[in-house]
Amino acid sequence: MFLFITIATLCLLLAIVGDLIKLLQLSKIFRCVYGSASSDELQQELKEARERVERVRRSSAATSHYTYTVKLMRAENELKTIQSKLRSEGNMQRLKGASVELFVSYLLKGIISLVLFIITLRNRYTPVIIFHENISFEPIGALLSFPTGVPNAISVPFWVLSCNSAFRLIVNALKGK
Protein backbone atom coordinates (compact mmCIF):
# COMPACT_ATOMS: atom_id res chain seq x y z
CA MET A 1 0.00 0.00 0.00
CA PHE A 2 2.94 2.31 0.68
CA LEU A 3 4.23 1.97 -2.88
CA PHE A 4 0.74 2.60 -4.24
CA ILE A 5 0.40 5.96 -2.46
CA THR A 6 4.03 7.03 -2.87
CA ILE A 7 4.08 6.46 -6.61
CA ALA A 8 0.70 8.14 -7.10
CA THR A 9 1.81 11.17 -5.08
CA LEU A 10 5.11 11.51 -6.93
CA CYS A 11 3.37 11.22 -10.30
CA LEU A 12 0.87 13.89 -9.27
CA LEU A 13 3.72 16.18 -8.20
CA LEU A 14 5.50 15.51 -11.48
CA ALA A 15 2.39 16.49 -13.41
CA ILE A 16 1.78 19.76 -11.53
CA VAL A 17 5.31 20.92 -10.60
CA GLY A 18 5.42 23.53 -13.39
CA ASP A 19 2.14 25.05 -12.28
CA LEU A 20 3.24 25.01 -8.64
CA ILE A 21 6.39 26.94 -9.51
CA LYS A 22 4.33 29.53 -11.39
CA LEU A 23 1.89 29.73 -8.48
CA LEU A 24 4.75 30.42 -6.06
CA GLN A 25 5.84 33.29 -8.34
CA LEU A 26 9.55 32.73 -7.93
CA SER A 27 10.24 35.39 -10.55
CA LYS A 28 8.81 38.11 -8.29
CA ILE A 29 10.75 36.76 -5.31
CA PHE A 30 13.88 36.71 -7.47
CA ARG A 31 13.32 40.33 -8.51
CA CYS A 32 12.83 41.45 -4.90
CA VAL A 33 15.90 39.64 -3.62
CA TYR A 34 18.17 40.35 -6.57
CA GLY A 35 16.73 43.69 -7.66
CA SER A 36 19.36 45.81 -9.33
CA ALA A 37 20.64 49.06 -7.92
CA SER A 38 20.80 50.43 -11.46
CA SER A 39 17.01 50.32 -11.57
CA ASP A 40 16.83 52.65 -8.56
CA GLU A 41 19.38 54.94 -10.18
CA LEU A 42 17.36 54.96 -13.40
CA GLN A 43 14.19 55.84 -11.45
CA GLN A 44 16.03 58.77 -9.89
CA GLU A 45 17.33 59.89 -13.30
CA LEU A 46 13.80 59.60 -14.71
CA LYS A 47 12.45 61.83 -11.97
CA GLU A 48 15.19 64.41 -12.62
CA ALA A 49 14.58 64.31 -16.39
CA ARG A 50 10.86 64.92 -15.89
CA GLU A 51 11.68 67.89 -13.66
CA ARG A 52 14.00 69.27 -16.36
CA VAL A 53 11.24 68.99 -18.98
CA GLU A 54 8.85 70.86 -16.67
CA ARG A 55 11.46 73.56 -15.95
CA VAL A 56 12.02 74.08 -19.69
CA ARG A 57 8.26 74.33 -20.28
CA ARG A 58 7.85 76.89 -17.49
CA SER A 59 10.79 79.03 -18.65
CA SER A 60 9.45 79.55 -22.17
CA ALA A 61 8.83 83.27 -21.69
CA ALA A 62 12.48 84.04 -20.87
CA THR A 63 13.94 82.62 -24.11
CA SER A 64 13.32 82.80 -27.83
CA HIS A 65 11.05 80.27 -29.52
CA TYR A 66 13.96 78.50 -31.24
CA THR A 67 16.00 78.15 -28.02
CA TYR A 68 12.92 76.98 -26.14
CA THR A 69 12.16 74.33 -28.80
CA VAL A 70 15.75 73.03 -28.83
CA LYS A 71 15.95 72.84 -25.03
CA LEU A 72 12.56 71.12 -24.86
CA MET A 73 13.51 68.58 -27.54
CA ARG A 74 16.79 67.78 -25.77
CA ALA A 75 15.04 67.33 -22.42
CA GLU A 76 12.32 65.16 -23.97
CA ASN A 77 14.91 63.04 -25.82
CA GLU A 78 16.79 62.52 -22.56
CA LEU A 79 13.52 61.54 -20.87
CA LYS A 80 12.72 59.05 -23.65
CA THR A 81 16.22 57.55 -23.43
CA ILE A 82 15.93 57.00 -19.70
CA GLN A 83 12.43 55.51 -20.10
CA SER A 84 13.81 53.15 -22.74
CA LYS A 85 16.66 52.07 -20.45
CA LEU A 86 14.18 51.52 -17.62
CA ARG A 87 11.94 49.38 -19.85
CA SER A 88 14.88 47.27 -21.02
CA GLU A 89 16.04 46.86 -17.40
CA GLY A 90 12.54 45.66 -16.45
CA ASN A 91 12.50 43.26 -19.39
CA MET A 92 15.86 41.83 -18.31
CA GLN A 93 14.58 41.34 -14.75
CA ARG A 94 11.47 39.55 -16.05
CA LEU A 95 13.63 37.38 -18.31
CA LYS A 96 15.92 36.45 -15.41
CA GLY A 97 12.89 35.62 -13.25
CA ALA A 98 11.37 33.45 -15.96
CA SER A 99 14.67 31.63 -16.44
CA VAL A 100 14.85 30.98 -12.69
CA GLU A 101 11.30 29.57 -12.76
CA LEU A 102 12.17 27.38 -15.74
CA PHE A 103 15.38 26.12 -14.14
CA VAL A 104 13.69 25.31 -10.81
CA SER A 105 10.80 23.63 -12.60
CA TYR A 106 13.07 21.36 -14.66
CA LEU A 107 15.29 20.69 -11.64
CA LEU A 108 12.30 19.52 -9.58
CA LYS A 109 10.97 17.47 -12.49
CA GLY A 110 14.37 15.83 -12.84
CA ILE A 111 14.59 15.04 -9.14
CA ILE A 112 11.08 13.59 -9.00
CA SER A 113 11.72 11.56 -12.15
CA LEU A 114 14.96 10.24 -10.70
CA VAL A 115 13.18 9.23 -7.48
CA LEU A 116 10.47 7.47 -9.50
CA PHE A 117 13.14 5.69 -11.55
CA ILE A 118 14.96 4.51 -8.42
CA ILE A 119 11.70 3.32 -6.84
CA THR A 120 10.84 1.48 -10.03
CA LEU A 121 14.28 -0.09 -10.29
CA ARG A 122 14.46 -1.19 -6.66
CA ASN A 123 10.89 -2.53 -6.50
CA ARG A 124 10.41 -3.87 -10.02
CA TYR A 125 9.71 -7.42 -8.75
CA THR A 126 7.28 -6.25 -6.06
CA PRO A 127 3.59 -6.05 -6.98
CA VAL A 128 1.80 -2.82 -6.05
CA ILE A 129 -1.67 -4.36 -5.97
CA ILE A 130 -2.72 -8.01 -6.05
CA PHE A 131 -6.32 -8.62 -7.08
CA HIS A 132 -8.48 -11.60 -6.12
CA GLU A 133 -8.64 -14.57 -8.50
CA ASN A 134 -12.22 -13.63 -9.50
CA ILE A 135 -10.84 -10.61 -11.40
CA SER A 136 -9.15 -11.58 -14.61
CA PHE A 137 -7.02 -9.20 -16.64
CA GLU A 138 -6.53 -11.58 -19.53
CA PRO A 139 -5.25 -11.07 -22.25
CA ILE A 140 -3.10 -8.24 -20.79
CA GLY A 141 -2.60 -9.77 -17.34
CA ALA A 142 0.97 -10.80 -18.08
CA LEU A 143 1.78 -7.25 -19.27
CA LEU A 144 0.29 -5.67 -16.15
CA SER A 145 2.28 -7.88 -13.81
CA PHE A 146 5.56 -7.84 -15.77
CA PRO A 147 8.29 -8.39 -14.37
CA THR A 148 6.81 -9.66 -11.07
CA GLY A 149 5.37 -12.87 -12.48
CA VAL A 150 2.54 -12.74 -9.90
CA PRO A 151 -0.87 -13.43 -11.48
CA ASN A 152 -3.58 -10.74 -11.12
CA ALA A 153 -1.03 -8.17 -9.93
CA ILE A 154 -0.05 -4.68 -11.01
CA SER A 155 3.72 -4.17 -11.16
CA VAL A 156 5.58 -1.03 -10.10
CA PRO A 157 6.71 -0.07 -13.64
CA PHE A 158 3.16 -0.37 -14.97
CA TRP A 159 1.75 1.56 -11.99
CA VAL A 160 4.25 4.40 -12.54
CA LEU A 161 3.38 4.53 -16.24
CA SER A 162 -0.37 4.49 -15.65
CA CYS A 163 -0.29 7.08 -12.83
CA ASN A 164 1.95 9.39 -14.81
CA SER A 165 -0.26 9.16 -17.90
CA ALA A 166 -3.48 9.57 -15.94
CA PHE A 167 -2.32 12.63 -14.00
CA ARG A 168 -0.97 14.31 -17.13
CA LEU A 169 -4.30 13.75 -18.89
CA ILE A 170 -6.20 15.13 -15.91
CA VAL A 171 -3.99 18.21 -15.58
CA ASN A 172 -4.19 18.92 -19.32
CA ALA A 173 -7.97 18.50 -19.26
CA LEU A 174 -8.24 20.93 -16.34
CA LYS A 175 -6.06 23.44 -18.16
CA GLY A 176 -8.22 23.13 -21.25
CA LYS A 177 -5.48 22.01 -23.61
PDB file of C-alpha atoms in Angstrom:
ATOM      1  CA  MET A   1       0.000   0.000   0.000  1.00  0.00           C
ATOM      2  CA  PHE A   2       2.941   2.309   0.685  1.00  0.00           C
ATOM      3  CA  LEU A   3       4.233   1.971  -2.883  1.00  0.00           C
ATOM      4  CA  PHE A   4       0.745   2.601  -4.244  1.00  0.00           C
ATOM      5  CA  ILE A   5       0.399   5.961  -2.460  1.00  0.00           C
ATOM      6  CA  THR A   6       4.032   7.031  -2.868  1.00  0.00           C
ATOM      7  CA  ILE A   7       4.080   6.456  -6.606  1.00  0.00           C
ATOM      8  CA  ALA A   8       0.702   8.135  -7.100  1.00  0.00           C
ATOM      9  CA  THR A   9       1.812  11.168  -5.083  1.00  0.00           C
ATOM     10  CA  LEU A  10       5.114  11.512  -6.932  1.00  0.00           C
ATOM     11  CA  CYS A  11       3.365  11.220 -10.302  1.00  0.00           C
ATOM     12  CA  LEU A  12       0.872  13.893  -9.267  1.00  0.00           C
ATOM     13  CA  LEU A  13       3.720  16.184  -8.202  1.00  0.00           C
ATOM     14  CA  LEU A  14       5.504  15.512 -11.477  1.00  0.00           C
ATOM     15  CA  ALA A  15       2.392  16.490 -13.412  1.00  0.00           C
ATOM     16  CA  ILE A  16       1.784  19.762 -11.526  1.00  0.00           C
ATOM     17  CA  VAL A  17       5.307  20.916 -10.596  1.00  0.00           C
ATOM     18  CA  GLY A  18       5.421  23.526 -13.392  1.00  0.00           C
ATOM     19  CA  ASP A  19       2.136  25.046 -12.276  1.00  0.00           C
ATOM     20  CA  LEU A  20       3.237  25.015  -8.639  1.00  0.00           C
ATOM     21  CA  ILE A  21       6.388  26.944  -9.511  1.00  0.00           C
ATOM     22  CA  LYS A  22       4.326  29.534 -11.393  1.00  0.00           C
ATOM     23  CA  LEU A  23       1.893  29.731  -8.482  1.00  0.00           C
ATOM     24  CA  LEU A  24       4.753  30.421  -6.060  1.00  0.00           C
ATOM     25  CA  GLN A  25       5.845  33.292  -8.342  1.00  0.00           C
ATOM     26  CA  LEU A  26       9.553  32.731  -7.931  1.00  0.00           C
ATOM     27  CA  SER A  27      10.236  35.386 -10.551  1.00  0.00           C
ATOM     28  CA  LYS A  28       8.808  38.107  -8.286  1.00  0.00           C
ATOM     29  CA  ILE A  29      10.749  36.761  -5.308  1.00  0.00           C
ATOM     30  CA  PHE A  30      13.885  36.705  -7.466  1.00  0.00           C
ATOM     31  CA  ARG A  31      13.325  40.325  -8.510  1.00  0.00           C
ATOM     32  CA  CYS A  32      12.828  41.447  -4.905  1.00  0.00           C
ATOM     33  CA  VAL A  33      15.904  39.643  -3.619  1.00  0.00           C
ATOM     34  CA  TYR A  34      18.174  40.349  -6.567  1.00  0.00           C
ATOM     35  CA  GLY A  35      16.731  43.693  -7.662  1.00  0.00           C
ATOM     36  CA  SER A  36      19.359  45.809  -9.334  1.00  0.00           C
ATOM     37  CA  ALA A  37      20.638  49.057  -7.923  1.00  0.00           C
ATOM     38  CA  SER A  38      20.802  50.431 -11.462  1.00  0.00           C
ATOM     39  CA  SER A  39      17.009  50.321 -11.565  1.00  0.00           C
ATOM     40  CA  ASP A  40      16.832  52.645  -8.557  1.00  0.00           C
ATOM     41  CA  GLU A  41      19.381  54.940 -10.179  1.00  0.00           C
ATOM     42  CA  LEU A  42      17.356  54.964 -13.404  1.00  0.00           C
ATOM     43  CA  GLN A  43      14.195  55.836 -11.451  1.00  0.00           C
ATOM     44  CA  GLN A  44      16.026  58.774  -9.889  1.00  0.00           C
ATOM     45  CA  GLU A  45      17.331  59.892 -13.297  1.00  0.00           C
ATOM     46  CA  LEU A  46      13.803  59.605 -14.713  1.00  0.00           C
ATOM     47  CA  LYS A  47      12.451  61.832 -11.973  1.00  0.00           C
ATOM     48  CA  GLU A  48      15.189  64.406 -12.616  1.00  0.00           C
ATOM     49  CA  ALA A  49      14.581  64.306 -16.395  1.00  0.00           C
ATOM     50  CA  ARG A  50      10.861  64.918 -15.890  1.00  0.00           C
ATOM     51  CA  GLU A  51      11.679  67.886 -13.658  1.00  0.00           C
ATOM     52  CA  ARG A  52      14.000  69.273 -16.362  1.00  0.00           C
ATOM     53  CA  VAL A  53      11.237  68.991 -18.981  1.00  0.00           C
ATOM     54  CA  GLU A  54       8.854  70.857 -16.673  1.00  0.00           C
ATOM     55  CA  ARG A  55      11.463  73.560 -15.951  1.00  0.00           C
ATOM     56  CA  VAL A  56      12.019  74.077 -19.690  1.00  0.00           C
ATOM     57  CA  ARG A  57       8.263  74.327 -20.283  1.00  0.00           C
ATOM     58  CA  ARG A  58       7.852  76.891 -17.486  1.00  0.00           C
ATOM     59  CA  SER A  59      10.793  79.028 -18.650  1.00  0.00           C
ATOM     60  CA  SER A  60       9.450  79.548 -22.171  1.00  0.00           C
ATOM     61  CA  ALA A  61       8.833  83.275 -21.688  1.00  0.00           C
ATOM     62  CA  ALA A  62      12.485  84.038 -20.870  1.00  0.00           C
ATOM     63  CA  THR A  63      13.943  82.619 -24.110  1.00  0.00           C
ATOM     64  CA  SER A  64      13.316  82.799 -27.825  1.00  0.00           C
ATOM     65  CA  HIS A  65      11.047  80.270 -29.515  1.00  0.00           C
ATOM     66  CA  TYR A  66      13.961  78.497 -31.235  1.00  0.00           C
ATOM     67  CA  THR A  67      15.997  78.151 -28.020  1.00  0.00           C
ATOM     68  CA  TYR A  68      12.918  76.980 -26.136  1.00  0.00           C
ATOM     69  CA  THR A  69      12.164  74.328 -28.797  1.00  0.00           C
ATOM     70  CA  VAL A  70      15.751  73.033 -28.831  1.00  0.00           C
ATOM     71  CA  LYS A  71      15.947  72.840 -25.030  1.00  0.00           C
ATOM     72  CA  LEU A  72      12.560  71.125 -24.859  1.00  0.00           C
ATOM     73  CA  MET A  73      13.513  68.581 -27.539  1.00  0.00           C
ATOM     74  CA  ARG A  74      16.787  67.776 -25.769  1.00  0.00           C
ATOM     75  CA  ALA A  75      15.043  67.334 -22.417  1.00  0.00           C
ATOM     76  CA  GLU A  76      12.318  65.156 -23.970  1.00  0.00           C
ATOM     77  CA  ASN A  77      14.905  63.040 -25.817  1.00  0.00           C
ATOM     78  CA  GLU A  78      16.794  62.522 -22.565  1.00  0.00           C
ATOM     79  CA  LEU A  79      13.520  61.542 -20.872  1.00  0.00           C
ATOM     80  CA  LYS A  80      12.722  59.048 -23.646  1.00  0.00           C
ATOM     81  CA  THR A  81      16.221  57.553 -23.435  1.00  0.00           C
ATOM     82  CA  ILE A  82      15.928  57.004 -19.696  1.00  0.00           C
ATOM     83  CA  GLN A  83      12.430  55.510 -20.098  1.00  0.00           C
ATOM     84  CA  SER A  84      13.806  53.153 -22.742  1.00  0.00           C
ATOM     85  CA  LYS A  85      16.658  52.067 -20.446  1.00  0.00           C
ATOM     86  CA  LEU A  86      14.180  51.521 -17.619  1.00  0.00           C
ATOM     87  CA  ARG A  87      11.943  49.384 -19.846  1.00  0.00           C
ATOM     88  CA  SER A  88      14.876  47.269 -21.019  1.00  0.00           C
ATOM     89  CA  GLU A  89      16.040  46.861 -17.399  1.00  0.00           C
ATOM     90  CA  GLY A  90      12.540  45.661 -16.452  1.00  0.00           C
ATOM     91  CA  ASN A  91      12.503  43.256 -19.388  1.00  0.00           C
ATOM     92  CA  MET A  92      15.860  41.829 -18.307  1.00  0.00           C
ATOM     93  CA  GLN A  93      14.579  41.342 -14.749  1.00  0.00           C
ATOM     94  CA  ARG A  94      11.469  39.546 -16.053  1.00  0.00           C
ATOM     95  CA  LEU A  95      13.628  37.378 -18.305  1.00  0.00           C
ATOM     96  CA  LYS A  96      15.916  36.455 -15.413  1.00  0.00           C
ATOM     97  CA  GLY A  97      12.893  35.619 -13.251  1.00  0.00           C
ATOM     98  CA  ALA A  98      11.375  33.454 -15.960  1.00  0.00           C
ATOM     99  CA  SER A  99      14.667  31.628 -16.443  1.00  0.00           C
ATOM    100  CA  VAL A 100      14.847  30.976 -12.689  1.00  0.00           C
ATOM    101  CA  GLU A 101      11.301  29.566 -12.764  1.00  0.00           C
ATOM    102  CA  LEU A 102      12.171  27.383 -15.740  1.00  0.00           C
ATOM    103  CA  PHE A 103      15.383  26.122 -14.137  1.00  0.00           C
ATOM    104  CA  VAL A 104      13.694  25.309 -10.813  1.00  0.00           C
ATOM    105  CA  SER A 105      10.805  23.627 -12.600  1.00  0.00           C
ATOM    106  CA  TYR A 106      13.071  21.364 -14.656  1.00  0.00           C
ATOM    107  CA  LEU A 107      15.293  20.686 -11.645  1.00  0.00           C
ATOM    108  CA  LEU A 108      12.302  19.517  -9.582  1.00  0.00           C
ATOM    109  CA  LYS A 109      10.971  17.466 -12.488  1.00  0.00           C
ATOM    110  CA  GLY A 110      14.374  15.827 -12.843  1.00  0.00           C
ATOM    111  CA  ILE A 111      14.594  15.044  -9.139  1.00  0.00           C
ATOM    112  CA  ILE A 112      11.081  13.586  -8.998  1.00  0.00           C
ATOM    113  CA  SER A 113      11.716  11.559 -12.152  1.00  0.00           C
ATOM    114  CA  LEU A 114      14.961  10.241 -10.704  1.00  0.00           C
ATOM    115  CA  VAL A 115      13.176   9.228  -7.479  1.00  0.00           C
ATOM    116  CA  LEU A 116      10.471   7.468  -9.500  1.00  0.00           C
ATOM    117  CA  PHE A 117      13.138   5.687 -11.550  1.00  0.00           C
ATOM    118  CA  ILE A 118      14.963   4.514  -8.416  1.00  0.00           C
ATOM    119  CA  ILE A 119      11.701   3.319  -6.835  1.00  0.00           C
ATOM    120  CA  THR A 120      10.840   1.477 -10.026  1.00  0.00           C
ATOM    121  CA  LEU A 121      14.279  -0.086 -10.287  1.00  0.00           C
ATOM    122  CA  ARG A 122      14.460  -1.194  -6.660  1.00  0.00           C
ATOM    123  CA  ASN A 123      10.887  -2.530  -6.502  1.00  0.00           C
ATOM    124  CA  ARG A 124      10.414  -3.868 -10.022  1.00  0.00           C
ATOM    125  CA  TYR A 125       9.715  -7.416  -8.749  1.00  0.00           C
ATOM    126  CA  THR A 126       7.278  -6.245  -6.057  1.00  0.00           C
ATOM    127  CA  PRO A 127       3.587  -6.048  -6.982  1.00  0.00           C
ATOM    128  CA  VAL A 128       1.803  -2.818  -6.049  1.00  0.00           C
ATOM    129  CA  ILE A 129      -1.671  -4.360  -5.970  1.00  0.00           C
ATOM    130  CA  ILE A 130      -2.720  -8.009  -6.050  1.00  0.00           C
ATOM    131  CA  PHE A 131      -6.319  -8.625  -7.078  1.00  0.00           C
ATOM    132  CA  HIS A 132      -8.477 -11.598  -6.123  1.00  0.00           C
ATOM    133  CA  GLU A 133      -8.637 -14.568  -8.503  1.00  0.00           C
ATOM    134  CA  ASN A 134     -12.217 -13.627  -9.505  1.00  0.00           C
ATOM    135  CA  ILE A 135     -10.845 -10.615 -11.398  1.00  0.00           C
ATOM    136  CA  SER A 136      -9.151 -11.576 -14.608  1.00  0.00           C
ATOM    137  CA  PHE A 137      -7.024  -9.200 -16.644  1.00  0.00           C
ATOM    138  CA  GLU A 138      -6.527 -11.577 -19.533  1.00  0.00           C
ATOM    139  CA  PRO A 139      -5.247 -11.067 -22.250  1.00  0.00           C
ATOM    140  CA  ILE A 140      -3.101  -8.244 -20.786  1.00  0.00           C
ATOM    141  CA  GLY A 141      -2.605  -9.773 -17.336  1.00  0.00           C
ATOM    142  CA  ALA A 142       0.968 -10.800 -18.076  1.00  0.00           C
ATOM    143  CA  LEU A 143       1.785  -7.253 -19.270  1.00  0.00           C
ATOM    144  CA  LEU A 144       0.287  -5.670 -16.147  1.00  0.00           C
ATOM    145  CA  SER A 145       2.277  -7.881 -13.808  1.00  0.00           C
ATOM    146  CA  PHE A 146       5.559  -7.837 -15.766  1.00  0.00           C
ATOM    147  CA  PRO A 147       8.289  -8.392 -14.368  1.00  0.00           C
ATOM    148  CA  THR A 148       6.806  -9.655 -11.072  1.00  0.00           C
ATOM    149  CA  GLY A 149       5.371 -12.868 -12.479  1.00  0.00           C
ATOM    150  CA  VAL A 150       2.543 -12.744  -9.895  1.00  0.00           C
ATOM    151  CA  PRO A 151      -0.873 -13.434 -11.480  1.00  0.00           C
ATOM    152  CA  ASN A 152      -3.578 -10.736 -11.122  1.00  0.00           C
ATOM    153  CA  ALA A 153      -1.025  -8.172  -9.929  1.00  0.00           C
ATOM    154  CA  ILE A 154      -0.050  -4.680 -11.010  1.00  0.00           C
ATOM    155  CA  SER A 155       3.722  -4.168 -11.159  1.00  0.00           C
ATOM    156  CA  VAL A 156       5.577  -1.027 -10.102  1.00  0.00           C
ATOM    157  CA  PRO A 157       6.706  -0.069 -13.645  1.00  0.00           C
ATOM    158  CA  PHE A 158       3.159  -0.369 -14.970  1.00  0.00           C
ATOM    159  CA  TRP A 159       1.751   1.557 -11.993  1.00  0.00           C
ATOM    160  CA  VAL A 160       4.252   4.398 -12.536  1.00  0.00           C
ATOM    161  CA  LEU A 161       3.383   4.525 -16.235  1.00  0.00           C
ATOM    162  CA  SER A 162      -0.368   4.494 -15.654  1.00  0.00           C
ATOM    163  CA  CYS A 163      -0.288   7.075 -12.830  1.00  0.00           C
ATOM    164  CA  ASN A 164       1.953   9.388 -14.811  1.00  0.00           C
ATOM    165  CA  SER A 165      -0.260   9.164 -17.900  1.00  0.00           C
ATOM    166  CA  ALA A 166      -3.479   9.567 -15.941  1.00  0.00           C
ATOM    167  CA  PHE A 167      -2.316  12.625 -14.003  1.00  0.00           C
ATOM    168  CA  ARG A 168      -0.970  14.308 -17.128  1.00  0.00           C
ATOM    169  CA  LEU A 169      -4.299  13.748 -18.887  1.00  0.00           C
ATOM    170  CA  ILE A 170      -6.203  15.127 -15.905  1.00  0.00           C
ATOM    171  CA  VAL A 171      -3.995  18.211 -15.582  1.00  0.00           C
ATOM    172  CA  ASN A 172      -4.189  18.915 -19.318  1.00  0.00           C
ATOM    173  CA  ALA A 173      -7.973  18.505 -19.257  1.00  0.00           C
ATOM    174  CA  LEU A 174      -8.244  20.933 -16.337  1.00  0.00           C
ATOM    175  CA  LYS A 175      -6.062  23.436 -18.157  1.00  0.00           C
ATOM    176  CA  GLY A 176      -8.222  23.134 -21.251  1.00  0.00           C
ATOM    177  CA  LYS A 177      -5.481  22.005 -23.613  1.00  0.00           C
TER     178      LYS A 177
END
